[in-house]
mmCIF file of C-alpha atoms and ligand atoms in Angstrom:
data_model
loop_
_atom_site.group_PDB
_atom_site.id
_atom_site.type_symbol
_atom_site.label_atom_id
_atom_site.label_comp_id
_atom_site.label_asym_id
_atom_site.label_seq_id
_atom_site.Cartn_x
_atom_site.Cartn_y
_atom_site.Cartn_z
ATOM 1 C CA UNK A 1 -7.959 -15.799 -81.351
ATOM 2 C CA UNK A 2 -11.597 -14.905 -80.470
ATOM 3 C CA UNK A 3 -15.105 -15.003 -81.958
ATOM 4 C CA UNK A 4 -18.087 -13.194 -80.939
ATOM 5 C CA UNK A 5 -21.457 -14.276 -81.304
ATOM 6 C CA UNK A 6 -24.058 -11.582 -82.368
ATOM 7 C CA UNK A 7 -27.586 -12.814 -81.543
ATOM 8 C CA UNK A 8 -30.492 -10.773 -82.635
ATOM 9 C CA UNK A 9 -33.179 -12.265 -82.494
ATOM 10 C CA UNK A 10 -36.686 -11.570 -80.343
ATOM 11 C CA UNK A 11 -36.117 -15.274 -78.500
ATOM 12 C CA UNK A 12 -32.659 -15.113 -76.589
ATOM 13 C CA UNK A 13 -33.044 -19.275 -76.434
ATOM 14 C CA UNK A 14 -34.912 -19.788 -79.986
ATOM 15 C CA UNK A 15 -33.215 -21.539 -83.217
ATOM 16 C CA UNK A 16 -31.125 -18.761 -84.155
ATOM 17 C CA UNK A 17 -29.532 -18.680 -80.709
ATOM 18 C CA UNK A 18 -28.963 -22.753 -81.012
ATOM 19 C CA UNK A 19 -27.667 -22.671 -84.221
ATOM 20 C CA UNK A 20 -24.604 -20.217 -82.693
ATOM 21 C CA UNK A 21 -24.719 -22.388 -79.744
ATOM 22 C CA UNK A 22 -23.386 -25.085 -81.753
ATOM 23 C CA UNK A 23 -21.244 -23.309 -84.017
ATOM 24 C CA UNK A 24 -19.426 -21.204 -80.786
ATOM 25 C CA UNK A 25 -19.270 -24.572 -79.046
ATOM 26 C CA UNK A 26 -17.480 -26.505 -81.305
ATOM 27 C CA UNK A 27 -14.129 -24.836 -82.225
ATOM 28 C CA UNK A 28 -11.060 -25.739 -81.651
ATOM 29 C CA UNK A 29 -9.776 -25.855 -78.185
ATOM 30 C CA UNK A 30 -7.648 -22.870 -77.138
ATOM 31 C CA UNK A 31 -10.127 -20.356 -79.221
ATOM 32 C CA UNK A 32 -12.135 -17.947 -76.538
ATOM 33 C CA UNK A 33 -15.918 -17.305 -77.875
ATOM 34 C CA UNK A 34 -18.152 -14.884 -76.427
ATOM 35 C CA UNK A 35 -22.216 -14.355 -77.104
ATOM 36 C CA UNK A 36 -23.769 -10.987 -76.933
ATOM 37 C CA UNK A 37 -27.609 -10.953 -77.031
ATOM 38 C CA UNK A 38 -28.659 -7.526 -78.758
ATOM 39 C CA UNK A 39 -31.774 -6.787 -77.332
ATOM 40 C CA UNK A 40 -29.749 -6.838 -73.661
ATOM 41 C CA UNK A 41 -28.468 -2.960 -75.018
ATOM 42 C CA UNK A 42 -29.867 -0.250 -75.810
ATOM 43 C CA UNK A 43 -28.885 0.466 -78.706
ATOM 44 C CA UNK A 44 -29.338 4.237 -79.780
ATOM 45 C CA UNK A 45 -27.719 6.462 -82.598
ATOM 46 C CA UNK A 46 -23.934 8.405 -82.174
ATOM 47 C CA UNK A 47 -25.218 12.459 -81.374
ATOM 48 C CA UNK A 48 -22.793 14.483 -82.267
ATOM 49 C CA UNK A 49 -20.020 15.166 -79.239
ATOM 50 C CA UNK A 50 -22.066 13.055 -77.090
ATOM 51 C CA UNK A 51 -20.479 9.732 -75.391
ATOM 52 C CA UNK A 52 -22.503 6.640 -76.146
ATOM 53 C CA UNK A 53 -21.363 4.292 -73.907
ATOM 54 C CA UNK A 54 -23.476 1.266 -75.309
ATOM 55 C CA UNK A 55 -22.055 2.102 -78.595
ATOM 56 C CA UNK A 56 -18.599 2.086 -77.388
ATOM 57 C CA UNK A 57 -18.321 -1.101 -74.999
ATOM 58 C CA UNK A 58 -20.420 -2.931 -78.588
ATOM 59 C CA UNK A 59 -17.596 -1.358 -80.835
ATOM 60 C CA UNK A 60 -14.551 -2.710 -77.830
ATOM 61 C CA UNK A 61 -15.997 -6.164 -78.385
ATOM 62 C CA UNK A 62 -15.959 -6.126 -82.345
ATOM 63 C CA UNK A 63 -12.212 -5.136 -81.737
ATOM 64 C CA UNK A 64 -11.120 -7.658 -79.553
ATOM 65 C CA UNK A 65 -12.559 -10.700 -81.524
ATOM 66 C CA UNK A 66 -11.054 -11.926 -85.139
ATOM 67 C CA UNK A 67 -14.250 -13.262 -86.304
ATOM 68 C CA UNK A 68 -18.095 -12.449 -85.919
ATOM 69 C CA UNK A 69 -21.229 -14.396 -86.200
ATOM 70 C CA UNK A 70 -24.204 -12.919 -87.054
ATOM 71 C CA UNK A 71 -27.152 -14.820 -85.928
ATOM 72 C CA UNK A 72 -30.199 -13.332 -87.244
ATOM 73 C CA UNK A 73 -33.872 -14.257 -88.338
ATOM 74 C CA UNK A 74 -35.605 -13.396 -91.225
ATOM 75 C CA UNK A 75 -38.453 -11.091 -90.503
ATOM 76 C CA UNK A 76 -40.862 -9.992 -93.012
ATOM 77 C CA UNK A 77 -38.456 -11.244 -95.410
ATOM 78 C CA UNK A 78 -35.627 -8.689 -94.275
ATOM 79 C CA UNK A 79 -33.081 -8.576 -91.550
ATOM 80 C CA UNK A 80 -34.395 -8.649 -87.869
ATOM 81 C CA UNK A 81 -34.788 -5.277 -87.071
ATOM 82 C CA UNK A 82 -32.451 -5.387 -83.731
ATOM 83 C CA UNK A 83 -29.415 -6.574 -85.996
ATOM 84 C CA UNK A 84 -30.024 -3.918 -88.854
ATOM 85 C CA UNK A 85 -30.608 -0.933 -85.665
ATOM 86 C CA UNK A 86 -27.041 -2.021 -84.671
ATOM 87 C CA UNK A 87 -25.410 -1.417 -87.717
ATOM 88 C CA UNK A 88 -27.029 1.540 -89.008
ATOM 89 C CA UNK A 89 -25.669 2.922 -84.978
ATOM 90 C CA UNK A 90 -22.290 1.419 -85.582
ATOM 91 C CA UNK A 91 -21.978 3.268 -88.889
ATOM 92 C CA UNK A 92 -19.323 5.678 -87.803
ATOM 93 C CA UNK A 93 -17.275 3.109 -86.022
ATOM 94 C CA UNK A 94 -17.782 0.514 -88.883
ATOM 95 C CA UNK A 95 -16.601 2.959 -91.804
ATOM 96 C CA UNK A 96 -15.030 6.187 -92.398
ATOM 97 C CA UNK A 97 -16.094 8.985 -94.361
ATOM 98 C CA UNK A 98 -14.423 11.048 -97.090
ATOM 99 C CA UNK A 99 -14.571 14.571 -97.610
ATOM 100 C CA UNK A 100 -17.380 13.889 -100.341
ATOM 101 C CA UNK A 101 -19.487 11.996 -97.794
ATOM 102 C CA UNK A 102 -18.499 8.721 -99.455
ATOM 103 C CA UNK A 103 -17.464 5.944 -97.172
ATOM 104 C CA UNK A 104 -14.070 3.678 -96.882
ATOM 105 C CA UNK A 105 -13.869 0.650 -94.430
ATOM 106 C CA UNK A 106 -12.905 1.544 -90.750
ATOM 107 C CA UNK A 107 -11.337 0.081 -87.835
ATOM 108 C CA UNK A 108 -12.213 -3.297 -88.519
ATOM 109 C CA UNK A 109 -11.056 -3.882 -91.815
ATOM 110 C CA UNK A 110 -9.923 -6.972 -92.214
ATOM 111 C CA UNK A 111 -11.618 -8.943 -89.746
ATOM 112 C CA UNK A 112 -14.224 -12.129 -90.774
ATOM 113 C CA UNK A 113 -17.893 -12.895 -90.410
ATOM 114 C CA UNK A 114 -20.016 -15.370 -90.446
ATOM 115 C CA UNK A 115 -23.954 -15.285 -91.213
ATOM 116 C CA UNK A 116 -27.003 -17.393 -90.068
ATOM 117 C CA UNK A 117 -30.536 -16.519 -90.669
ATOM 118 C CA UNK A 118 -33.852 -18.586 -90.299
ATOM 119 C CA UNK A 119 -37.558 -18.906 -92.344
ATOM 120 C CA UNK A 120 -40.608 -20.446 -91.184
ATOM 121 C CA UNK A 121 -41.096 -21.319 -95.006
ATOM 122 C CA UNK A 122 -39.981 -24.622 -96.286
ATOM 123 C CA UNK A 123 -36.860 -25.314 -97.664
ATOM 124 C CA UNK A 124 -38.144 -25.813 -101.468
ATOM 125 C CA UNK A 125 -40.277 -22.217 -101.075
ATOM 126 C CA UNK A 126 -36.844 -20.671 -99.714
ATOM 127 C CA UNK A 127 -34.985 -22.308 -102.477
ATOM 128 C CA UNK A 128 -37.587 -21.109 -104.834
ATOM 129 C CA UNK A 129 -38.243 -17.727 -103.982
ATOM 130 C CA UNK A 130 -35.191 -16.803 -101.927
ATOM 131 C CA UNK A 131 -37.022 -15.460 -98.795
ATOM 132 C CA UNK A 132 -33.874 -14.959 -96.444
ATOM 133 C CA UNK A 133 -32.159 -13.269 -99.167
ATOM 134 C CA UNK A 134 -32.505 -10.261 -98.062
ATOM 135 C CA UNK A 135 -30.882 -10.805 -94.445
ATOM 136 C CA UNK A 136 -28.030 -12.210 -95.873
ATOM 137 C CA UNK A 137 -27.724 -9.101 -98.671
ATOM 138 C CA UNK A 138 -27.764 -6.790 -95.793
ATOM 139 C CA UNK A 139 -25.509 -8.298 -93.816
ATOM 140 C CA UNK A 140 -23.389 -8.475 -96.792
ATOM 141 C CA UNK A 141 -23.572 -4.943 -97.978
ATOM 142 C CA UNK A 142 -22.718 -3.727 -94.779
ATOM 143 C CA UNK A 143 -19.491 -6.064 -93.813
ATOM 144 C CA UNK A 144 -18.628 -5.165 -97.196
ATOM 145 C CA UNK A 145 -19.084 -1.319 -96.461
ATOM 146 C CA UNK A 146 -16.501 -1.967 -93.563
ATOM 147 C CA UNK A 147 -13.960 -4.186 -95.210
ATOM 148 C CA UNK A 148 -14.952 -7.346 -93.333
ATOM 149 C CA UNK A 149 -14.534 -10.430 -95.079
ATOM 150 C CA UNK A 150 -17.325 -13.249 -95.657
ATOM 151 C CA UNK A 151 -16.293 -16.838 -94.381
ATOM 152 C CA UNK A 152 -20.047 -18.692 -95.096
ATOM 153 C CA UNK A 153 -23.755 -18.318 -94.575
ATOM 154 C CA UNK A 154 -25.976 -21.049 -92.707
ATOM 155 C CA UNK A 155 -29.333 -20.740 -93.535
ATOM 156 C CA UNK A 156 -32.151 -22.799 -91.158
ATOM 157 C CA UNK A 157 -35.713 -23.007 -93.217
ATOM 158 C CA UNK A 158 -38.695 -24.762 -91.986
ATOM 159 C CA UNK A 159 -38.461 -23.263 -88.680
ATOM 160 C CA UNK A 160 -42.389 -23.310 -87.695
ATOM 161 C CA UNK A 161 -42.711 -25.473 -84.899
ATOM 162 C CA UNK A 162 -38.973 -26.854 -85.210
ATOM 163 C CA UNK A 163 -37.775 -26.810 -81.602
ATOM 164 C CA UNK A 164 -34.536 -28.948 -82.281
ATOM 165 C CA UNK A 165 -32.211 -27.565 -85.467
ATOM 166 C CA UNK A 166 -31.957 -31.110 -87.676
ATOM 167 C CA UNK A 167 -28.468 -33.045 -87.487
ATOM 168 C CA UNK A 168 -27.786 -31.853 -91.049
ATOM 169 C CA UNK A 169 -27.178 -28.162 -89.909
ATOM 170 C CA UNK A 170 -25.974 -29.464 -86.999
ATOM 171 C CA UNK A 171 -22.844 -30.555 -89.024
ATOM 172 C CA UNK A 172 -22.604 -27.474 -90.969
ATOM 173 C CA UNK A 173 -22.458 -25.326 -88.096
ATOM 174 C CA UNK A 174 -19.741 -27.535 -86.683
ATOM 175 C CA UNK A 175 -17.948 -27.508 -89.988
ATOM 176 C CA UNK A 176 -17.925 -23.503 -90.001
ATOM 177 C CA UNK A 177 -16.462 -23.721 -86.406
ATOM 178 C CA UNK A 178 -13.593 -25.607 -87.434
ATOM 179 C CA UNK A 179 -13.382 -23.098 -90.823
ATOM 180 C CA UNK A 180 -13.507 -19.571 -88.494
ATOM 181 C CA UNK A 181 -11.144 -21.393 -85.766
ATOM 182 C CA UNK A 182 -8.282 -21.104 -87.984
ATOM 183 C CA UNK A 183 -6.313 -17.610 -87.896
ATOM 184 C CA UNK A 184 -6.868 -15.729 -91.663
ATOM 185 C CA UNK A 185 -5.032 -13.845 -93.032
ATOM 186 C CA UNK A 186 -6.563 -10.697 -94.904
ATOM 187 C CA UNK A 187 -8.730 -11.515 -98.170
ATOM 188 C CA UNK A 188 -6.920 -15.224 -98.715
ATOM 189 C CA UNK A 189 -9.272 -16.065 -101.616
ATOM 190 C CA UNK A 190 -8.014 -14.005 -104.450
ATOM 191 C CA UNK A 191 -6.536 -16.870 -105.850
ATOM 192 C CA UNK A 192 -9.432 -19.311 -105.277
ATOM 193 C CA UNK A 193 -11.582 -16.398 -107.401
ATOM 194 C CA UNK A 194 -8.964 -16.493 -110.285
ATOM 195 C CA UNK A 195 -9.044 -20.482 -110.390
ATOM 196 C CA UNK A 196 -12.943 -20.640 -110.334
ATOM 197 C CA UNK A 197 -12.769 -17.786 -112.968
ATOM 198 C CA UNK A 198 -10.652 -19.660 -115.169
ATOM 199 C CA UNK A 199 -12.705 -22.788 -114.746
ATOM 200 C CA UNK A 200 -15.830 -20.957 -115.648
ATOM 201 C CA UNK A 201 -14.396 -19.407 -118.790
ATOM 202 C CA UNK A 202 -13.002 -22.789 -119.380
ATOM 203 C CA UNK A 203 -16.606 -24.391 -118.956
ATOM 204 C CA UNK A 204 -18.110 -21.790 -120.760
ATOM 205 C CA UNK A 205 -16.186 -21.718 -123.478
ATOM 206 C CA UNK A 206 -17.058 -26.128 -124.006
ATOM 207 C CA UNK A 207 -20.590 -25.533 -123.630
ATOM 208 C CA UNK A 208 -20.668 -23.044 -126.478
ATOM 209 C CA UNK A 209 -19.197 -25.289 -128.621
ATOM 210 C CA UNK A 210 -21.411 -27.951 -128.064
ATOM 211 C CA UNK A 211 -24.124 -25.732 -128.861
ATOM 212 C CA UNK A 212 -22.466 -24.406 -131.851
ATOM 213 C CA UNK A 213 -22.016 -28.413 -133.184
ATOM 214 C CA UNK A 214 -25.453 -29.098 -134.299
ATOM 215 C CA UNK A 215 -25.458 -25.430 -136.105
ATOM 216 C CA UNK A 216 -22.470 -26.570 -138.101
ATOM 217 C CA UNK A 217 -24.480 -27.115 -141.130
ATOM 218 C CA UNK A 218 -26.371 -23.593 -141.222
ATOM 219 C CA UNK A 219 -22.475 -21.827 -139.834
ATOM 220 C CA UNK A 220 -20.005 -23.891 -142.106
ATOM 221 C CA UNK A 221 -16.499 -22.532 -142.286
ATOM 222 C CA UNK A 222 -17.842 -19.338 -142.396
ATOM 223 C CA UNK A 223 -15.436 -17.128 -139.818
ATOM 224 C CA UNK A 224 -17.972 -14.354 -139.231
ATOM 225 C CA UNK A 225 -21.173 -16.210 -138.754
ATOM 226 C CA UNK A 226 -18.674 -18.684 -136.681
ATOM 227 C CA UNK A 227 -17.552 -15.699 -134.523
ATOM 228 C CA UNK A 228 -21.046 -14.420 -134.221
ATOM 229 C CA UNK A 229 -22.569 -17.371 -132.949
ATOM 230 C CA UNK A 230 -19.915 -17.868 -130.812
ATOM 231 C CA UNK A 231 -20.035 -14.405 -129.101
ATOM 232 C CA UNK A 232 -23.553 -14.507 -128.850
ATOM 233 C CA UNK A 233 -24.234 -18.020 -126.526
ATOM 234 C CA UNK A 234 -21.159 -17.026 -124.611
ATOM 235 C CA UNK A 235 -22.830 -13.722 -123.973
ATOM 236 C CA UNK A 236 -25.624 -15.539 -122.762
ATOM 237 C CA UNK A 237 -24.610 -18.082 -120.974
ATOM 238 C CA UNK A 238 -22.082 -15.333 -119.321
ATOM 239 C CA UNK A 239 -25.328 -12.871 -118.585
ATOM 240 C CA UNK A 240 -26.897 -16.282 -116.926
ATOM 241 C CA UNK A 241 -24.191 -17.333 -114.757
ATOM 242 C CA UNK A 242 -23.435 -13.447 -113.274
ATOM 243 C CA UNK A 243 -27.285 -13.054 -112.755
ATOM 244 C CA UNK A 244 -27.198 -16.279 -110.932
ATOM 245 C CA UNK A 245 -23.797 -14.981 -108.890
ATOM 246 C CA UNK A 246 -25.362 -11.507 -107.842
ATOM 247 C CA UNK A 247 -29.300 -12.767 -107.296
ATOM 248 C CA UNK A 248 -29.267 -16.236 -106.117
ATOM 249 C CA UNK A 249 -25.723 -16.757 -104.840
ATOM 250 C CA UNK A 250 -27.059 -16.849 -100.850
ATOM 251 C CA UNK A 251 -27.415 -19.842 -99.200
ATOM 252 C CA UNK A 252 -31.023 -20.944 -99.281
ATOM 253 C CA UNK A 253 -31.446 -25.028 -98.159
HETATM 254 C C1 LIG B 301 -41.820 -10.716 -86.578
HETATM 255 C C2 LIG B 301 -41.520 -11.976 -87.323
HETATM 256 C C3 LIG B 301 -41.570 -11.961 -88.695
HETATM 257 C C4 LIG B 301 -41.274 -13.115 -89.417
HETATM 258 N N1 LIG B 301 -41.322 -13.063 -90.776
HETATM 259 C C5 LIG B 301 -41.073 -14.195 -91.481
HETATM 260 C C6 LIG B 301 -41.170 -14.179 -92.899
HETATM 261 O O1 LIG B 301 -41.461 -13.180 -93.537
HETATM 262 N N2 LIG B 301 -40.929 -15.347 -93.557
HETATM 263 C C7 LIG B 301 -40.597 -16.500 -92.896
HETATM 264 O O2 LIG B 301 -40.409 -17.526 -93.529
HETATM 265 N N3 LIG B 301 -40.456 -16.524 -91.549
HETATM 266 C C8 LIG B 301 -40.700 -15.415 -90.819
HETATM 267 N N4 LIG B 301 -40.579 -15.444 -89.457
HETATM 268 C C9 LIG B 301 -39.991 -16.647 -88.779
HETATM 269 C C10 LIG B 301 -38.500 -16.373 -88.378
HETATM 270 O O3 LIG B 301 -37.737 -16.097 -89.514
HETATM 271 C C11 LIG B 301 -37.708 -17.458 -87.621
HETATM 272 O O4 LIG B 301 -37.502 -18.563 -88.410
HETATM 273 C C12 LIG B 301 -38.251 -17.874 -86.325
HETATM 274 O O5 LIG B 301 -38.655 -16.769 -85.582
HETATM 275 C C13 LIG B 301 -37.206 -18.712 -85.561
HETATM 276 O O6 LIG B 301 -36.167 -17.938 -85.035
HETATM 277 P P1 LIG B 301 -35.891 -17.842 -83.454
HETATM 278 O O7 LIG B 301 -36.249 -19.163 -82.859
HETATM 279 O O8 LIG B 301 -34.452 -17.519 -83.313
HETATM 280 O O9 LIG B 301 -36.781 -16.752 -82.950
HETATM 281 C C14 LIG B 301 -40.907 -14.309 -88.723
HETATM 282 C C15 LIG B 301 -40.886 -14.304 -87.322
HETATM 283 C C16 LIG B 301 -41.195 -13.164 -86.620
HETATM 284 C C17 LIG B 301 -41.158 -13.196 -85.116
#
């Protein structure tokens, strides 16, 4: 079992490398971790028949380790630069293409990441207006591009003039080493989606009714203005809850 810490950020000893200090450093005994520092390669595009050698010893080290961390700021309210240069070069290693041009996941299908991004803003203005969303998304949308599977996000706001990461992310970061010590296998969660699926429909489903109590009087027994209301809160409350799964689902506090 072995994790690899990505850092990419401009400081090679700032927060973000700290935070994946003490995530790297805490799991479990027996579990090798190594740290590459991005801006240590240089990192260029595939040309066509041409040997990149950076590429290729980058692309040996994502296939030797089960799980990644991705330890990136936010800059400018997007990924760093350095980490988002490294994937769009690792493109042909990460995916495959189709005759069409479209792309399926690649070699490393199947293996887990981890992401942790930083703000100067504080954690109320991040929670607010979702400022390391981005970094996250991208990270996201390209794992998911490659068939690697999510295990968490860590997010670390407030960052100007912080030069020691708080004892509250502290834990977390210790908590996700214990999580991305363990050996997964594949996508384990499809059952943990159906249960939280059912729960939401089940929650749903209460919370409509409740709204459609005090209406009693104007609905009565009436089956199609009962069936109508019905439809139409659940539709709402449904449109709500996806927005709030595909918008503001990252980690933000
Ligand atoms: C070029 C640059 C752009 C940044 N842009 C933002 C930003 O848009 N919003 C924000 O809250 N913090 C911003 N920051 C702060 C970083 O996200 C980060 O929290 C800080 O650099 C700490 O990370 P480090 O110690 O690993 O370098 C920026 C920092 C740099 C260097």
């Amino acid at each position: 079992m072995k994790i690899l810490g990505i850092l990419a950020s401009h400081q090679e000893h700032g927060l973000n490398a700290k935070m994946l200090s003490e995530v790297l450093d805490n799991v479990n005994p027996g579990v090798e971790t190594e740290t590459i520092y991005l801006e240590n390669y240089d990192i260029t595009p595939h040309k066509y028949h041409e040997k990149n050698a950076v590429l290729d010893e980058l692309s040996q080290k994502l296939m030797d380790s089960d799980v990644w961390v991705f330890a990136a700021p936010t800059y400018f309210r997007e990924l760093s630069g350095v980490l988002k240069n490294f994937f769009d070069c690792m493109r042909p290693k990460l995916v495959y293409f189709k005759e069409n041009g479209d792309t399926i996941p690649g070699q490393f299908k199947n293996k887990h990441y981890l992401s942790i991004s930083s703000c100067y803003v504080s954690t109320l203005e991040n929670f607010l207006t979702g400022v390391t969303d981005e970094s996250f998304k991208t990270i996201d949308r390209v794992m998911s591009a490659a068939g690697v599977i999510k295990v968490g996000e860590i997010v670390l706001p407030n960052t100007f003039g912080m030069k020691e990461i708080p004892n509250n992310k502290k834990e977390l970061c210790h908590k996700y080493a214990k999580k991305i010590s363990v050996k997964k296998r594949k996508d384990d969660s499809t059952v943990k989606r159906y249960i939280q699926l059912f729960f939401m429909i089940a929650v749903m489903a209460l919370i409509t009714m409740g709204i459609q109590l005090p209406l009693q009087n104007w609905i009565g027994t009436n089956f199609w203005l009962n069936y109508v209301s019905f439809t139409v809160i659940f539709f709402v409350l449904l449109a709500c809850i996806l927005h709030f799964m595909t918008f503001v689902k990252h980690r933000r506090r």
